[in-house]
mmCIF file of C-alpha atoms and ligand atoms in Angstrom:
data_model
loop_
_atom_site.group_PDB
_atom_site.id
_atom_site.type_symbol
_atom_site.label_atom_id
_atom_site.label_comp_id
_atom_site.label_asym_id
_atom_site.label_seq_id
_atom_site.Cartn_x
_atom_site.Cartn_y
_atom_site.Cartn_z
ATOM 1 C CA MET A 26 -71.083 -42.867 53.757
ATOM 2 C CA LYS A 27 -67.567 -41.340 52.093
ATOM 3 C CA ARG A 28 -64.256 -43.177 53.244
ATOM 4 C CA ILE A 29 -60.982 -41.069 53.446
ATOM 5 C CA LEU A 30 -57.079 -41.973 54.675
ATOM 6 C CA ILE A 31 -55.595 -39.188 55.396
ATOM 7 C CA THR A 32 -51.573 -39.726 56.167
ATOM 8 C CA GLY A 33 -49.639 -37.749 58.596
ATOM 9 C CA ALA A 34 -52.795 -37.227 60.183
ATOM 10 C CA ALA A 35 -51.044 -36.262 63.381
ATOM 11 C CA GLY A 36 -49.505 -33.659 62.091
ATOM 12 C CA PHE A 37 -50.341 -29.666 61.651
ATOM 13 C CA LEU A 38 -51.959 -29.856 58.371
ATOM 14 C CA GLY A 39 -52.935 -33.720 58.110
ATOM 15 C CA SER A 40 -54.966 -32.803 62.026
ATOM 16 C CA HIS A 41 -56.774 -29.970 60.697
ATOM 17 C CA LEU A 42 -57.858 -32.095 57.494
ATOM 18 C CA CYS A 43 -59.536 -35.164 59.884
ATOM 19 C CA ASP A 44 -61.219 -32.904 61.499
ATOM 20 C CA ARG A 45 -62.664 -31.111 58.422
ATOM 21 C CA TYR A 46 -63.161 -34.557 56.765
ATOM 22 C CA ILE A 47 -65.443 -35.612 59.925
ATOM 23 C CA LYS A 48 -67.101 -32.829 59.832
ATOM 24 C CA GLU A 49 -68.249 -33.186 56.383
ATOM 25 C CA GLY A 50 -69.457 -36.476 57.555
ATOM 26 C CA PHE A 51 -66.644 -39.028 56.041
ATOM 27 C CA ARG A 52 -65.326 -41.927 57.710
ATOM 28 C CA VAL A 53 -61.405 -40.878 58.166
ATOM 29 C CA VAL A 54 -58.992 -43.261 58.281
ATOM 30 C CA GLY A 55 -55.562 -41.174 60.178
ATOM 31 C CA MET A 56 -52.082 -42.978 59.347
ATOM 32 C CA ASP A 57 -48.640 -41.108 61.036
ATOM 33 C CA ASN A 58 -45.838 -42.825 62.259
ATOM 34 C CA LEU A 59 -45.213 -39.830 64.795
ATOM 35 C CA ILE A 60 -41.860 -38.878 63.648
ATOM 36 C CA THR A 61 -42.630 -35.451 64.064
ATOM 37 C CA GLY A 62 -46.729 -35.647 63.837
ATOM 38 C CA ASP A 63 -47.750 -35.313 67.684
ATOM 39 C CA LEU A 64 -51.262 -37.748 68.885
ATOM 40 C CA LYS A 65 -52.187 -34.504 70.932
ATOM 41 C CA ASN A 66 -53.278 -32.765 67.702
ATOM 42 C CA ILE A 67 -55.760 -35.740 67.570
ATOM 43 C CA GLU A 68 -56.570 -37.195 70.189
ATOM 44 C CA HIS A 69 -60.614 -34.933 70.652
ATOM 45 C CA LEU A 70 -60.915 -37.717 67.542
ATOM 46 C CA MET A 71 -60.003 -40.543 68.441
ATOM 47 C CA LYS A 72 -63.563 -41.359 71.142
ATOM 48 C CA LEU A 73 -65.279 -40.453 67.720
ATOM 49 C CA GLU A 74 -67.014 -43.850 65.638
ATOM 50 C CA ASN A 75 -66.224 -42.117 62.188
ATOM 51 C CA PHE A 76 -62.650 -41.844 63.258
ATOM 52 C CA GLU A 77 -59.771 -44.599 63.452
ATOM 53 C CA PHE A 78 -56.475 -44.667 63.900
ATOM 54 C CA TYR A 79 -53.316 -46.356 62.315
ATOM 55 C CA HIS A 80 -49.927 -46.173 63.546
ATOM 56 C CA HIS A 81 -47.727 -46.775 59.827
ATOM 57 C CA ASP A 82 -44.629 -45.700 58.237
ATOM 58 C CA VAL A 83 -46.437 -45.149 54.614
ATOM 59 C CA SER A 84 -42.798 -45.858 53.476
ATOM 60 C CA LYS A 85 -43.035 -49.118 54.016
ATOM 61 C CA TYR A 86 -45.906 -51.011 52.016
ATOM 62 C CA VAL A 87 -49.970 -50.234 52.914
ATOM 63 C CA HIS A 88 -52.231 -52.424 53.951
ATOM 64 C CA VAL A 89 -55.890 -50.797 54.584
ATOM 65 C CA PRO A 90 -58.975 -53.272 55.305
ATOM 66 C CA GLY A 91 -62.392 -51.796 54.024
ATOM 67 C CA GLU A 92 -63.348 -49.615 51.122
ATOM 68 C CA LEU A 93 -61.545 -46.122 50.751
ATOM 69 C CA ASN A 94 -62.894 -43.425 48.040
ATOM 70 C CA TYR A 95 -60.100 -40.516 48.725
ATOM 71 C CA ILE A 96 -56.537 -40.344 50.328
ATOM 72 C CA LEU A 97 -54.436 -37.930 51.211
ATOM 73 C CA HIS A 98 -50.814 -37.657 51.107
ATOM 74 C CA PHE A 99 -49.861 -35.602 53.864
ATOM 75 C CA ALA A 100 -47.197 -36.910 55.505
ATOM 76 C CA SER A 101 -43.798 -35.311 55.411
ATOM 77 C CA PRO A 102 -41.159 -33.512 57.409
ATOM 78 C CA ALA A 103 -42.047 -29.995 56.401
ATOM 79 C CA SER A 104 -39.299 -27.812 57.661
ATOM 80 C CA PRO A 105 -35.404 -27.228 56.555
ATOM 81 C CA ILE A 106 -34.852 -28.015 60.591
ATOM 82 C CA ASP A 107 -37.003 -31.630 60.331
ATOM 83 C CA TYR A 108 -34.477 -32.055 56.490
ATOM 84 C CA LEU A 109 -31.470 -32.061 58.116
ATOM 85 C CA LYS A 110 -32.364 -34.520 61.192
ATOM 86 C CA ILE A 111 -34.368 -36.767 58.829
ATOM 87 C CA PRO A 112 -33.619 -36.626 55.361
ATOM 88 C CA ILE A 113 -33.296 -40.009 54.990
ATOM 89 C CA GLN A 114 -37.252 -40.197 55.623
ATOM 90 C CA THR A 115 -37.896 -37.114 53.736
ATOM 91 C CA LEU A 116 -36.389 -39.009 50.391
ATOM 92 C CA LYS A 117 -38.642 -41.867 51.537
ATOM 93 C CA VAL A 118 -41.972 -40.750 52.586
ATOM 94 C CA SER A 119 -42.836 -38.468 49.601
ATOM 95 C CA SER A 120 -40.601 -41.402 47.221
ATOM 96 C CA LEU A 121 -41.651 -44.231 48.526
ATOM 97 C CA GLY A 122 -44.515 -43.138 50.254
ATOM 98 C CA THR A 123 -46.081 -41.468 47.756
ATOM 99 C CA HIS A 124 -45.576 -45.028 45.587
ATOM 100 C CA ASN A 125 -47.504 -47.093 48.240
ATOM 101 C CA LEU A 126 -49.675 -44.843 48.278
ATOM 102 C CA LEU A 127 -50.833 -44.709 44.624
ATOM 103 C CA GLY A 128 -50.734 -48.229 44.155
ATOM 104 C CA LEU A 129 -53.352 -48.406 47.094
ATOM 105 C CA ALA A 130 -55.226 -45.738 45.759
ATOM 106 C CA LEU A 131 -55.067 -47.801 42.321
ATOM 107 C CA ALA A 132 -56.494 -51.104 44.329
ATOM 108 C CA LYS A 133 -59.466 -49.278 46.157
ATOM 109 C CA LYS A 134 -60.518 -46.882 42.771
ATOM 110 C CA ALA A 135 -59.862 -44.312 45.119
ATOM 111 C CA ARG A 136 -59.075 -41.142 44.046
ATOM 112 C CA ILE A 137 -55.850 -39.916 45.647
ATOM 113 C CA LEU A 138 -54.396 -35.609 46.550
ATOM 114 C CA VAL A 139 -50.764 -35.606 46.986
ATOM 115 C CA ALA A 140 -49.038 -32.976 49.070
ATOM 116 C CA SER A 141 -46.460 -31.121 46.624
ATOM 117 C CA THR A 142 -44.743 -27.656 48.116
ATOM 118 C CA SER A 143 -43.837 -23.927 46.959
ATOM 119 C CA GLU A 144 -40.211 -25.448 47.911
ATOM 120 C CA VAL A 145 -40.663 -27.291 43.841
ATOM 121 C CA TYR A 146 -39.679 -23.626 42.119
ATOM 122 C CA GLY A 147 -36.545 -23.474 45.085
ATOM 123 C CA ASP A 148 -35.160 -20.092 45.354
ATOM 124 C CA PRO A 149 -37.719 -18.902 42.442
ATOM 125 C CA LEU A 150 -36.417 -16.619 39.122
ATOM 126 C CA VAL A 151 -40.318 -16.213 38.135
ATOM 127 C CA HIS A 152 -42.397 -13.440 40.375
ATOM 128 C CA PRO A 153 -45.204 -14.169 41.205
ATOM 129 C CA GLN A 154 -44.778 -17.911 41.374
ATOM 130 C CA THR A 155 -47.020 -19.390 38.346
ATOM 131 C CA GLU A 156 -47.595 -23.429 38.224
ATOM 132 C CA ASP A 157 -46.255 -23.808 34.925
ATOM 133 C CA TYR A 158 -42.609 -22.403 36.482
ATOM 134 C CA TRP A 159 -40.516 -24.889 36.644
ATOM 135 C CA GLY A 160 -38.320 -23.988 39.283
ATOM 136 C CA ASN A 161 -34.663 -23.084 40.358
ATOM 137 C CA VAL A 162 -34.283 -25.984 42.908
ATOM 138 C CA ASN A 163 -30.600 -27.188 44.194
ATOM 139 C CA PRO A 164 -30.427 -31.603 44.192
ATOM 140 C CA VAL A 165 -27.628 -31.190 46.502
ATOM 141 C CA GLY A 166 -28.301 -28.241 48.902
ATOM 142 C CA PRO A 167 -29.574 -29.093 52.312
ATOM 143 C CA ARG A 168 -33.493 -28.664 51.546
ATOM 144 C CA GLY A 169 -32.536 -31.088 48.217
ATOM 145 C CA VAL A 170 -34.623 -33.713 50.330
ATOM 146 C CA TYR A 171 -37.507 -32.329 50.637
ATOM 147 C CA ASP A 172 -37.615 -30.512 47.571
ATOM 148 C CA GLU A 173 -36.856 -33.147 44.815
ATOM 149 C CA ALA A 174 -38.348 -35.927 46.487
ATOM 150 C CA LYS A 175 -42.012 -33.312 46.270
ATOM 151 C CA ARG A 176 -40.606 -32.973 42.621
ATOM 152 C CA PHE A 177 -40.425 -37.294 42.091
ATOM 153 C CA GLN A 178 -43.324 -37.160 44.161
ATOM 154 C CA GLU A 179 -45.240 -34.783 41.578
ATOM 155 C CA ALA A 180 -43.887 -36.719 38.464
ATOM 156 C CA ILE A 181 -45.206 -40.244 39.632
ATOM 157 C CA THR A 182 -48.699 -38.813 40.869
ATOM 158 C CA MET A 183 -49.094 -37.799 36.847
ATOM 159 C CA ALA A 184 -48.086 -40.923 35.862
ATOM 160 C CA TYR A 185 -50.441 -42.526 37.472
ATOM 161 C CA HIS A 186 -52.858 -41.015 35.996
ATOM 162 C CA THR A 187 -51.473 -40.596 32.393
ATOM 163 C CA TYR A 188 -50.678 -44.726 32.410
ATOM 164 C CA HIS A 189 -53.394 -45.795 34.817
ATOM 165 C CA GLY A 190 -56.064 -43.076 34.351
ATOM 166 C CA LEU A 191 -56.076 -42.913 37.982
ATOM 167 C CA GLU A 192 -58.095 -39.408 40.009
ATOM 168 C CA THR A 193 -55.243 -37.448 40.552
ATOM 169 C CA ARG A 194 -54.658 -34.353 42.196
ATOM 170 C CA ILE A 195 -51.317 -32.441 43.555
ATOM 171 C CA VAL A 196 -51.820 -29.366 45.622
ATOM 172 C CA ARG A 197 -48.780 -27.168 46.103
ATOM 173 C CA ILE A 198 -48.913 -25.497 49.844
ATOM 174 C CA PHE A 199 -47.291 -22.108 50.142
ATOM 175 C CA ASN A 200 -46.279 -20.984 53.952
ATOM 176 C CA THR A 201 -49.178 -21.794 55.774
ATOM 177 C CA TYR A 202 -49.917 -21.252 60.147
ATOM 178 C CA GLY A 203 -52.245 -21.655 62.561
ATOM 179 C CA PRO A 204 -52.796 -23.741 65.616
ATOM 180 C CA ARG A 205 -50.914 -27.348 66.169
ATOM 181 C CA MET A 206 -48.094 -25.686 64.225
ATOM 182 C CA ARG A 207 -45.154 -27.602 66.264
ATOM 183 C CA LEU A 208 -43.243 -25.141 68.787
ATOM 184 C CA ASN A 209 -40.053 -26.648 67.760
ATOM 185 C CA ASP A 210 -40.067 -27.045 63.951
ATOM 186 C CA GLY A 211 -37.825 -24.018 63.365
ATOM 187 C CA ARG A 212 -40.322 -22.564 61.365
ATOM 188 C CA VAL A 213 -40.257 -19.017 61.386
ATOM 189 C CA LEU A 214 -43.938 -18.184 63.433
ATOM 190 C CA PRO A 215 -43.210 -20.557 66.124
ATOM 191 C CA ALA A 216 -39.380 -19.771 66.177
ATOM 192 C CA PHE A 217 -40.420 -16.004 66.786
ATOM 193 C CA ILE A 218 -43.601 -16.543 69.139
ATOM 194 C CA GLY A 219 -42.033 -18.886 71.354
ATOM 195 C CA GLN A 220 -39.254 -16.554 71.455
ATOM 196 C CA ALA A 221 -41.260 -13.613 72.197
ATOM 197 C CA LEU A 222 -43.043 -15.929 75.354
ATOM 198 C CA ARG A 223 -39.241 -16.730 76.523
ATOM 199 C CA GLY A 224 -38.888 -13.690 76.484
ATOM 200 C CA GLU A 225 -35.671 -14.095 74.026
ATOM 201 C CA ASP A 226 -34.244 -12.256 71.328
ATOM 202 C CA LEU A 227 -35.955 -12.725 67.737
ATOM 203 C CA THR A 228 -33.304 -14.181 65.730
ATOM 204 C CA ILE A 229 -33.509 -13.204 61.986
ATOM 205 C CA PHE A 230 -32.255 -14.951 60.060
ATOM 206 C CA GLY A 231 -30.419 -12.863 57.132
ATOM 207 C CA ASN A 232 -30.790 -9.323 56.938
ATOM 208 C CA GLY A 233 -34.553 -9.878 56.558
ATOM 209 C CA SER A 234 -35.180 -8.840 53.145
ATOM 210 C CA GLN A 235 -36.169 -12.296 52.178
ATOM 211 C CA THR A 236 -40.040 -13.146 51.813
ATOM 212 C CA ARG A 237 -42.641 -15.444 53.036
ATOM 213 C CA SER A 238 -46.665 -15.436 52.395
ATOM 214 C CA PHE A 239 -48.792 -17.241 54.760
ATOM 215 C CA CYS A 240 -51.461 -18.129 54.698
ATOM 216 C CA TYR A 241 -53.772 -19.825 57.480
ATOM 217 C CA VAL A 242 -54.631 -22.883 57.680
ATOM 218 C CA ASP A 243 -58.240 -22.785 58.077
ATOM 219 C CA ASP A 244 -58.149 -21.097 54.140
ATOM 220 C CA LEU A 245 -55.666 -23.663 53.507
ATOM 221 C CA VAL A 246 -57.924 -26.412 54.124
ATOM 222 C CA GLU A 247 -60.965 -24.995 51.876
ATOM 223 C CA GLY A 248 -58.691 -25.015 49.334
ATOM 224 C CA ILE A 249 -57.900 -28.531 49.233
ATOM 225 C CA HIS A 250 -61.539 -29.484 49.620
ATOM 226 C CA ARG A 251 -62.613 -27.993 46.440
ATOM 227 C CA LEU A 252 -59.609 -29.154 44.838
ATOM 228 C CA LEU A 253 -60.293 -32.672 46.018
ATOM 229 C CA MET A 254 -63.690 -32.648 44.926
ATOM 230 C CA SER A 255 -62.999 -30.863 41.468
ATOM 231 C CA ASN A 256 -61.811 -31.809 37.507
ATOM 232 C CA GLU A 257 -58.152 -30.638 38.062
ATOM 233 C CA SER A 258 -55.682 -33.209 37.329
ATOM 234 C CA GLN A 259 -52.780 -30.696 36.925
ATOM 235 C CA PRO A 260 -50.798 -28.706 39.881
ATOM 236 C CA VAL A 261 -52.835 -26.361 42.113
ATOM 237 C CA ASN A 262 -50.925 -23.509 44.261
ATOM 238 C CA VAL A 263 -52.740 -22.877 47.022
ATOM 239 C CA GLY A 264 -51.910 -19.576 49.847
ATOM 240 C CA ASN A 265 -51.679 -16.347 50.093
ATOM 241 C CA PRO A 266 -50.819 -14.191 47.931
ATOM 242 C CA SER A 267 -50.174 -11.683 50.244
ATOM 243 C CA GLU A 268 -46.033 -10.846 50.711
ATOM 244 C CA ILE A 269 -44.313 -9.611 53.573
ATOM 245 C CA THR A 270 -40.616 -9.401 54.680
ATOM 246 C CA ILE A 271 -39.397 -11.579 56.848
ATOM 247 C CA ALA A 272 -38.090 -8.566 59.444
ATOM 248 C CA ASP A 273 -41.613 -6.946 58.817
ATOM 249 C CA PHE A 274 -42.938 -9.997 60.032
ATOM 250 C CA ALA A 275 -40.361 -10.187 62.804
ATOM 251 C CA GLU A 276 -42.619 -6.469 63.444
ATOM 252 C CA GLU A 277 -45.601 -7.653 63.643
ATOM 253 C CA ILE A 278 -44.689 -10.584 65.812
ATOM 254 C CA ILE A 279 -43.687 -8.315 68.698
ATOM 255 C CA LYS A 280 -46.528 -5.721 68.211
ATOM 256 C CA LEU A 281 -48.887 -8.654 68.422
ATOM 257 C CA THR A 282 -46.990 -10.681 72.093
ATOM 258 C CA GLY A 283 -46.049 -7.074 73.196
ATOM 259 C CA THR A 284 -42.429 -8.113 73.533
ATOM 260 C CA LYS A 285 -40.072 -6.389 74.668
ATOM 261 C CA GLN A 286 -37.382 -7.953 73.363
ATOM 262 C CA LYS A 287 -35.164 -6.521 70.249
ATOM 263 C CA VAL A 288 -34.180 -9.130 67.070
ATOM 264 C CA ILE A 289 -30.806 -10.441 66.785
ATOM 265 C CA TYR A 290 -29.337 -11.616 62.930
ATOM 266 C CA LYS A 291 -28.006 -15.399 62.371
ATOM 267 C CA ASP A 292 -26.704 -16.283 59.360
ATOM 268 C CA LEU A 293 -28.720 -17.287 56.158
ATOM 269 C CA PRO A 294 -29.175 -21.018 55.617
ATOM 270 C CA VAL A 295 -27.894 -21.959 52.630
ATOM 271 C CA ASP A 296 -30.354 -21.717 50.001
ATOM 272 C CA ASP A 297 -32.916 -20.049 51.157
ATOM 273 C CA PRO A 298 -35.591 -18.752 48.804
ATOM 274 C CA LYS A 299 -35.024 -15.129 48.527
ATOM 275 C CA GLN A 300 -38.962 -14.399 47.576
ATOM 276 C CA ARG A 301 -42.231 -16.321 47.315
ATOM 277 C CA GLN A 302 -45.550 -15.457 46.750
ATOM 278 C CA PRO A 303 -48.362 -17.606 44.974
ATOM 279 C CA ASP A 304 -50.006 -16.827 41.981
ATOM 280 C CA ILE A 305 -53.276 -17.857 42.681
ATOM 281 C CA THR A 306 -55.174 -17.107 38.903
ATOM 282 C CA ARG A 307 -55.837 -20.814 38.908
ATOM 283 C CA ALA A 308 -57.104 -21.615 42.183
ATOM 284 C CA ARG A 309 -59.284 -19.009 41.716
ATOM 285 C CA SER A 310 -60.689 -19.306 38.489
ATOM 286 C CA ILE A 311 -61.038 -23.615 38.461
ATOM 287 C CA LEU A 312 -61.964 -23.653 42.050
ATOM 288 C CA GLY A 313 -63.558 -20.100 42.762
ATOM 289 C CA TRP A 314 -61.260 -20.477 46.012
ATOM 290 C CA GLU A 315 -59.142 -17.434 48.058
ATOM 291 C CA PRO A 316 -57.653 -16.715 51.025
ATOM 292 C CA LYS A 317 -60.239 -15.179 53.617
ATOM 293 C CA VAL A 318 -58.472 -14.316 56.542
ATOM 294 C CA ASN A 319 -56.245 -12.061 56.470
ATOM 295 C CA ARG A 320 -52.828 -11.887 58.896
ATOM 296 C CA GLN A 321 -53.945 -10.015 61.636
ATOM 297 C CA GLU A 322 -56.623 -12.586 61.923
ATOM 298 C CA GLY A 323 -55.393 -15.726 61.486
ATOM 299 C CA LEU A 324 -52.156 -14.763 63.923
ATOM 300 C CA LYS A 325 -54.021 -13.408 66.978
ATOM 301 C CA ILE A 326 -55.857 -16.810 66.778
ATOM 302 C CA THR A 327 -52.550 -18.440 66.344
ATOM 303 C CA TYR A 328 -50.818 -16.263 69.025
ATOM 304 C CA ASP A 329 -53.827 -17.220 71.458
ATOM 305 C CA TYR A 330 -53.645 -21.065 70.638
ATOM 306 C CA PHE A 331 -49.119 -20.813 71.449
ATOM 307 C CA ARG A 332 -49.722 -18.576 74.603
ATOM 308 C CA ASN A 333 -52.062 -21.032 76.479
ATOM 309 C CA LEU A 334 -50.096 -24.215 75.990
ATOM 310 C CA PRO A 335 -48.579 -25.087 79.217
ATOM 311 C CA LYS A 336 -45.652 -23.260 79.955
ATOM 312 C CA GLU A 337 -43.424 -26.230 80.194
ATOM 313 C CA GLU A 338 -44.153 -27.415 76.737
ATOM 314 C CA LEU A 339 -42.858 -23.835 75.902
ATOM 315 C CA PHE A 340 -39.246 -24.416 77.663
ATOM 316 C CA LYS A 341 -38.915 -28.595 76.389
ATOM 317 C CA ASP A 342 -39.710 -28.225 73.344
ATOM 318 C CA HIS A 343 -36.452 -25.054 73.116
ATOM 319 C CA LYS A 344 -33.646 -27.383 75.165
ATOM 320 C CA GLU A 345 -34.976 -30.155 72.248
ATOM 321 C CA PHE A 346 -34.661 -27.717 69.675
ATOM 322 C CA LYS A 347 -31.428 -26.424 70.316
ATOM 323 C CA LYS A 348 -29.882 -29.505 70.526
HETATM 324 N N1 UDP B 430 -36.173 -17.476 59.183
HETATM 325 C C1 UDP B 430 -36.008 -16.537 60.342
HETATM 326 N N2 UDP B 430 -35.703 -16.470 61.685
HETATM 327 C C2 UDP B 430 -36.501 -18.100 62.375
HETATM 328 C C3 UDP B 430 -36.262 -18.841 60.922
HETATM 329 C C4 UDP B 430 -37.020 -18.317 60.009
HETATM 330 O O1 UDP B 430 -35.075 -15.269 60.319
HETATM 331 O O2 UDP B 430 -35.684 -18.488 63.576
HETATM 332 C C5 UDP B 430 -36.305 -17.128 58.346
HETATM 333 C C6 UDP B 430 -35.711 -18.166 57.358
HETATM 334 O O3 UDP B 430 -34.712 -17.910 57.186
HETATM 335 C C7 UDP B 430 -37.058 -18.032 55.963
HETATM 336 C C8 UDP B 430 -37.927 -17.250 56.717
HETATM 337 O O4 UDP B 430 -37.935 -17.337 57.658
HETATM 338 O O5 UDP B 430 -36.571 -16.950 54.988
HETATM 339 C C9 UDP B 430 -38.930 -18.600 56.316
HETATM 340 O O6 UDP B 430 -38.338 -20.028 56.951
HETATM 341 P P1 UDP B 430 -39.772 -21.464 57.102
HETATM 342 O O7 UDP B 430 -38.327 -22.060 58.121
HETATM 343 O O8 UDP B 430 -40.948 -20.959 58.567
HETATM 344 O O9 UDP B 430 -39.950 -21.757 56.037
HETATM 345 P P2 UDP B 430 -39.462 -21.472 54.482
HETATM 346 O O10 UDP B 430 -37.564 -20.865 55.016
HETATM 347 O O11 UDP B 430 -39.561 -23.323 54.461
HETATM 348 O O12 UDP B 430 -40.308 -21.120 53.411
#
């Protein structure tokens, strides 16, 4: 039986990965410091014999007794609001944390996959983004703490691969959505759906002409699994190339939720990328992967998740977000 360590296990992506590897018949070790993660996301796994959980910050030395075959490093804040609130932890988890996990992988002779991001491309000047594009990143802007930590993460992961011969995988994740996203994390999808459910206007930042390409979480998890099991040590984009402006996305959410509210416009955050779309040629050819769930289907599932949350959560989270 294979044993896998998943960091960020109580987060949005981490918890879906825990589910997937439990289904695959692995023994899953979850780890999370619970700063942005929530134990509710993995509550259903806690009683399983094949699941164990460590409440630990991977920026500090990581000790896991016993054998490990795989490590997935998914611990990190992942929204611009979080980077502003916890910039130092954001830097540390993808630098010091990645270093600790690479050391652990070496000691255990485990294969490690690290979660990188489309943010390594910054505000991209190449469109759609291919893996050989080096990016346009402002190191000292508000997103720099995330973008540069993730770029360092890729560099140190590659160095462990070339210098130590460690089996490493790097996935560059584009905007992903689905159940268990945090309602108050500031990301556009929970923001719009939360606003619709509370009967508030939808806040578009800037004029809404900026684009994103949204991938449903199950598609992403499948892409990650295929990459983990492949021989590819170069970075691979995983995301859905279906691109949409934020203004059109707001219209889709208004239709989906039936809200009578309107859109209002707020300032565009500093360094907000103008366009983003993954070129997934590499994932298609190496992994035989492409997304299967279209936005209409994915949004419906995600909306059902949010509207079935206890009502007080809608408002509790909202207050915290407003602080
Ligand atoms: N955005 C928006 N209204 C919101 C939250 C976000 O218009 O209430 C915009 C944001 O400025 C960005 C896009 O939606 O252009 C996606 O933002 P998100 O934080 O989800 O992800 P990222 O910018 O990291 O792709």
